[in-house]
mmCIF file of C-alpha atoms in Angstrom:
data_model
loop_
_atom_site.group_PDB
_atom_site.id
_atom_site.type_symbol
_atom_site.label_atom_id
_atom_site.label_comp_id
_atom_site.label_asym_id
_atom_site.label_seq_id
_atom_site.Cartn_x
_atom_site.Cartn_y
_atom_site.Cartn_z
ATOM 1 C CA MET A 1 -0.013 0.076 -0.038
ATOM 2 C CA ARG A 2 2.775 2.316 0.733
ATOM 3 C CA LYS A 3 4.600 1.754 -2.534
ATOM 4 C CA CYS A 4 1.226 2.548 -4.258
ATOM 5 C CA TYR A 5 1.119 5.776 -2.408
ATOM 6 C CA GLY A 6 4.546 6.587 -3.081
ATOM 7 C CA LEU A 7 4.105 6.106 -6.747
ATOM 8 C CA LEU A 8 0.979 8.198 -6.749
ATOM 9 C CA THR A 9 3.111 10.864 -5.057
ATOM 10 C CA ALA A 10 5.771 10.771 -7.481
ATOM 11 C CA ALA A 11 3.111 11.001 -10.350
ATOM 12 C CA PHE A 12 1.570 13.960 -8.392
ATOM 13 C CA ILE A 13 5.040 15.771 -8.181
ATOM 14 C CA LEU A 14 5.881 15.109 -11.934
ATOM 15 C CA ALA A 15 2.277 16.689 -12.733
ATOM 16 C CA LEU A 16 2.939 19.551 -10.985
ATOM 17 C CA VAL A 17 6.189 20.077 -12.580
ATOM 18 C CA TYR A 18 4.646 19.643 -15.865
ATOM 19 C CA ALA A 19 1.807 21.938 -15.077
ATOM 20 C CA PHE A 20 3.984 24.658 -13.729
ATOM 21 C CA GLY A 21 6.972 24.634 -16.245
ATOM 22 C CA GLY A 22 7.160 21.518 -18.200
ATOM 23 C CA ARG A 23 4.151 22.704 -20.753
ATOM 24 C CA THR A 24 6.315 25.787 -22.120
ATOM 25 C CA TRP A 25 9.445 23.478 -22.877
ATOM 26 C CA LEU A 26 7.574 20.354 -24.679
ATOM 27 C CA PRO A 27 6.240 20.276 -28.004
ATOM 28 C CA ARG A 28 2.439 20.899 -28.490
ATOM 29 C CA THR A 29 2.116 17.253 -29.901
ATOM 30 C CA VAL A 30 2.501 15.757 -26.366
ATOM 31 C CA LYS A 31 0.261 18.087 -24.461
ATOM 32 C CA PRO A 32 -3.056 16.426 -25.646
ATOM 33 C CA VAL A 33 -1.740 13.240 -23.677
ATOM 34 C CA LEU A 34 0.095 14.959 -20.826
ATOM 35 C CA ASP A 35 -2.762 17.451 -20.036
ATOM 36 C CA PRO A 36 -5.245 14.956 -19.163
ATOM 37 C CA ALA A 37 -2.723 12.723 -17.438
ATOM 38 C CA SER A 38 -1.377 15.392 -15.190
ATOM 39 C CA PHE A 39 -4.777 16.344 -14.302
ATOM 40 C CA ALA A 40 -5.772 12.870 -13.395
ATOM 41 C CA ALA A 41 -2.401 12.347 -11.289
ATOM 42 C CA ILE A 42 -3.246 15.634 -9.426
ATOM 43 C CA SER A 43 -6.890 14.954 -8.705
ATOM 44 C CA GLY A 44 -6.026 11.323 -7.817
ATOM 45 C CA TRP A 45 -3.553 12.335 -5.225
ATOM 46 C CA VAL A 46 -5.916 15.040 -3.621
ATOM 47 C CA VAL A 47 -8.743 12.413 -3.596
ATOM 48 C CA VAL A 48 -6.681 9.789 -2.015
ATOM 49 C CA ASN A 49 -5.224 12.132 0.658
ATOM 50 C CA ALA A 50 -8.726 13.676 1.335
ATOM 51 C CA LEU A 51 -9.776 9.898 2.160
ATOM 52 C CA LEU A 52 -6.797 9.235 4.157
ATOM 53 C CA PHE A 53 -7.471 12.521 6.189
ATOM 54 C CA TYR A 54 -10.987 11.945 6.598
ATOM 55 C CA ARG A 55 -10.240 8.200 7.694
ATOM 56 C CA HIS A 56 -7.517 9.551 10.151
ATOM 57 C CA HIS A 57 -9.623 12.319 11.853
ATOM 58 C CA PHE A 58 -13.120 11.092 11.660
ATOM 59 C CA ARG A 59 -12.883 7.029 11.809
ATOM 60 C CA PHE A 60 -14.616 6.780 14.973
ATOM 61 C CA ARG A 61 -17.046 9.499 14.394
ATOM 62 C CA ASP A 62 -20.436 9.085 16.155
ATOM 63 C CA LEU A 63 -19.212 5.908 17.680
ATOM 64 C CA GLN A 64 -21.409 4.581 20.311
ATOM 65 C CA LEU A 65 -20.606 2.080 23.455
ATOM 66 C CA GLU A 66 -22.678 -0.537 21.929
ATOM 67 C CA GLN A 67 -20.286 -0.381 18.702
ATOM 68 C CA ILE A 68 -17.323 -0.644 20.800
ATOM 69 C CA ASP A 69 -18.471 -3.638 22.304
ATOM 70 C CA THR A 70 -18.262 -5.537 18.975
ATOM 71 C CA MET A 71 -14.767 -4.228 18.029
ATOM 72 C CA GLU A 72 -11.808 -6.817 17.561
ATOM 73 C CA GLY A 73 -9.102 -6.379 19.956
ATOM 74 C CA PRO A 74 -6.528 -4.310 17.395
ATOM 75 C CA VAL A 75 -9.349 -1.977 16.396
ATOM 76 C CA PHE A 76 -10.029 -1.321 20.068
ATOM 77 C CA GLU A 77 -6.487 -0.435 20.603
ATOM 78 C CA GLU A 78 -6.576 1.833 17.625
ATOM 79 C CA PHE A 79 -9.775 3.349 19.129
ATOM 80 C CA CYS A 80 -8.122 3.997 22.372
ATOM 81 C CA ALA A 81 -5.072 5.818 20.990
ATOM 82 C CA TYR A 82 -7.468 7.921 19.000
ATOM 83 C CA LEU A 83 -9.510 8.749 22.002
ATOM 84 C CA LEU A 84 -6.408 9.421 23.897
ATOM 85 C CA LYS A 85 -5.151 12.035 21.292
ATOM 86 C CA ARG A 86 -8.620 13.530 21.382
ATOM 87 C CA ASN A 87 -8.316 13.938 25.170
ATOM 88 C CA GLY A 88 -5.106 15.806 25.307
ATOM 89 C CA PHE A 89 -2.444 13.022 24.870
ATOM 90 C CA LYS A 90 0.702 13.542 22.507
ATOM 91 C CA HIS A 91 3.066 11.172 20.973
ATOM 92 C CA ILE A 92 0.805 8.545 20.743
ATOM 93 C CA GLN A 93 2.224 5.129 20.083
ATOM 94 C CA VAL A 94 0.497 1.830 19.554
ATOM 95 C CA THR A 95 2.807 -1.106 20.549
ATOM 96 C CA LYS A 96 3.086 -4.195 18.324
ATOM 97 C CA GLN A 97 0.197 -6.979 18.315
ATOM 98 C CA SER A 98 2.156 -9.607 20.232
ATOM 99 C CA GLY A 99 5.038 -9.480 22.774
ATOM 100 C CA ASP A 100 3.704 -6.155 23.700
ATOM 101 C CA GLN A 101 5.034 -6.528 27.356
ATOM 102 C CA GLY A 102 1.304 -5.582 28.677
ATOM 103 C CA ILE A 103 1.287 -2.325 27.222
ATOM 104 C CA ASP A 104 -0.998 -1.706 23.955
ATOM 105 C CA VAL A 105 -0.838 2.227 23.659
ATOM 106 C CA ILE A 106 1.995 4.804 25.038
ATOM 107 C CA GLY A 107 1.044 8.348 25.311
ATOM 108 C CA THR A 108 2.394 11.543 26.880
ATOM 109 C CA LYS A 109 0.570 14.022 28.895
ATOM 110 C CA LYS A 110 1.909 17.019 31.110
ATOM 111 C CA LYS A 111 5.345 15.457 30.492
ATOM 112 C CA ALA A 112 4.274 12.247 32.109
ATOM 113 C CA GLN A 113 4.371 8.910 29.634
ATOM 114 C CA VAL A 114 1.625 6.872 30.504
ATOM 115 C CA GLY A 115 1.139 3.094 29.257
ATOM 116 C CA PHE A 116 -2.378 1.992 28.465
ATOM 117 C CA GLN A 117 -3.290 -1.777 28.611
ATOM 118 C CA CYS A 118 -6.541 -1.794 26.316
ATOM 119 C CA LYS A 119 -8.941 -4.580 27.199
ATOM 120 C CA ARG A 120 -12.089 -4.963 25.216
ATOM 121 C CA TYR A 121 -14.247 -7.433 27.324
ATOM 122 C CA GLU A 122 -17.783 -9.015 27.729
ATOM 123 C CA GLY A 123 -17.005 -9.733 31.389
ATOM 124 C CA VAL A 124 -15.596 -8.369 34.213
ATOM 125 C CA VAL A 125 -12.042 -7.338 33.998
ATOM 126 C CA GLY A 126 -9.758 -9.047 36.815
ATOM 127 C CA ASN A 127 -6.119 -8.890 38.082
ATOM 128 C CA LYS A 128 -4.468 -9.887 35.295
ATOM 129 C CA ALA A 129 -4.871 -6.976 33.095
ATOM 130 C CA VAL A 130 -3.564 -4.752 36.050
ATOM 131 C CA GLN A 131 -0.594 -6.833 36.534
ATOM 132 C CA GLU A 132 0.297 -6.753 33.017
ATOM 133 C CA ALA A 133 -0.006 -3.224 32.759
ATOM 134 C CA TRP A 134 2.221 -2.689 35.912
ATOM 135 C CA ALA A 135 4.614 -5.061 34.432
ATOM 136 C CA GLY A 136 4.579 -2.962 31.140
ATOM 137 C CA GLN A 137 5.288 0.297 33.031
ATOM 138 C CA SER A 138 8.514 -1.128 34.459
ATOM 139 C CA PHE A 139 9.391 -2.823 31.101
ATOM 140 C CA TYR A 140 8.799 0.570 29.045
ATOM 141 C CA LYS A 141 10.229 2.762 31.760
ATOM 142 C CA LEU A 142 6.930 4.542 32.033
ATOM 143 C CA ASP A 143 5.747 7.267 34.592
ATOM 144 C CA GLN A 144 2.519 5.866 35.094
ATOM 145 C CA ALA A 145 0.260 2.628 33.946
ATOM 146 C CA ALA A 146 -3.483 2.394 33.070
ATOM 147 C CA VAL A 147 -6.142 -0.188 32.025
ATOM 148 C CA ILE A 148 -8.816 1.030 29.702
ATOM 149 C CA THR A 149 -12.000 -1.248 29.080
ATOM 150 C CA ASN A 150 -15.351 -1.197 27.730
ATOM 151 C CA SER A 151 -16.424 -3.188 30.936
ATOM 152 C CA GLU A 152 -16.129 -3.015 34.637
ATOM 153 C CA PHE A 153 -13.209 -3.984 36.849
ATOM 154 C CA SER A 154 -13.642 -6.738 39.535
ATOM 155 C CA ASP A 155 -13.182 -5.831 43.267
ATOM 156 C CA SER A 156 -9.929 -7.460 43.385
ATOM 157 C CA ALA A 157 -8.443 -5.819 40.361
ATOM 158 C CA GLN A 158 -9.488 -2.388 41.689
ATOM 159 C CA GLN A 159 -7.814 -3.147 45.156
ATOM 160 C CA LEU A 160 -4.727 -4.303 43.068
ATOM 161 C CA ALA A 161 -4.862 -1.115 41.013
ATOM 162 C CA GLU A 162 -4.926 1.083 44.020
ATOM 163 C CA GLU A 163 -2.005 -0.763 45.694
ATOM 164 C CA LEU A 164 0.015 -0.667 42.559
ATOM 165 C CA GLY A 165 -0.928 2.798 41.538
ATOM 166 C CA VAL A 166 -2.337 1.553 38.370
ATOM 167 C CA MET A 167 -5.198 4.065 36.919
ATOM 168 C CA LEU A 168 -8.536 2.022 35.887
ATOM 169 C CA ILE A 169 -10.760 3.631 33.164
ATOM 170 C CA ASP A 170 -14.093 1.539 33.066
ATOM 171 C CA ARG A 171 -17.075 1.861 30.932
ATOM 172 C CA LYS A 172 -18.403 4.765 32.605
ATOM 173 C CA GLN A 173 -15.337 6.830 32.336
ATOM 174 C CA LEU A 174 -14.540 5.648 28.740
ATOM 175 C CA LYS A 175 -17.996 7.076 27.986
ATOM 176 C CA ARG A 176 -17.030 10.356 29.513
ATOM 177 C CA LEU A 177 -13.901 10.285 27.375
ATOM 178 C CA MET A 178 -15.957 9.567 24.210
ATOM 179 C CA ARG A 179 -17.529 13.094 24.678
ATOM 180 C CA ARG A 180 -14.473 14.639 22.905
ATOM 181 C CA LEU A 181 -14.847 12.821 19.633
ATOM 182 C CA PRO A 182 -16.197 14.388 16.566
ATOM 183 C CA ASN A 183 -19.942 14.315 15.893
#
């Protein structure tokens, strides 16, 4: 996909060079071919970038909690990263899918690096998620660890999180964070 985008960008640049200077140097016989080709390259690049911009900024527009409940794990992680960005976090990084050491998303807010374990669950989230986030905080040398879920936390998970200093974001708090999504 990146290769296609690179080729399209190269065609866009060549089309701009042709449109702003090459038309005067080239013979008139090639203009009937190059004019529509350069128009197509420029238009195609603009349309693709508009679609990419829309997807990046409005992918999770008008999202409801019921839709989050049906997301796949990796999509939920992308959603959490997007949500954190909309709520003031900077330098957002989604870690690799496997071997992430308990941290799915890393973000910075007020000079503090925070690692998030993202759990899209149908049941109650237990101690394991808190333990993974806490271990990931140490592994990535972060200032804070947190667990985000679309569900609720067990009493023992809440106790453990309080003891370890892991922040918990449950369904109610997730809904509050979602107020900053575009609609």
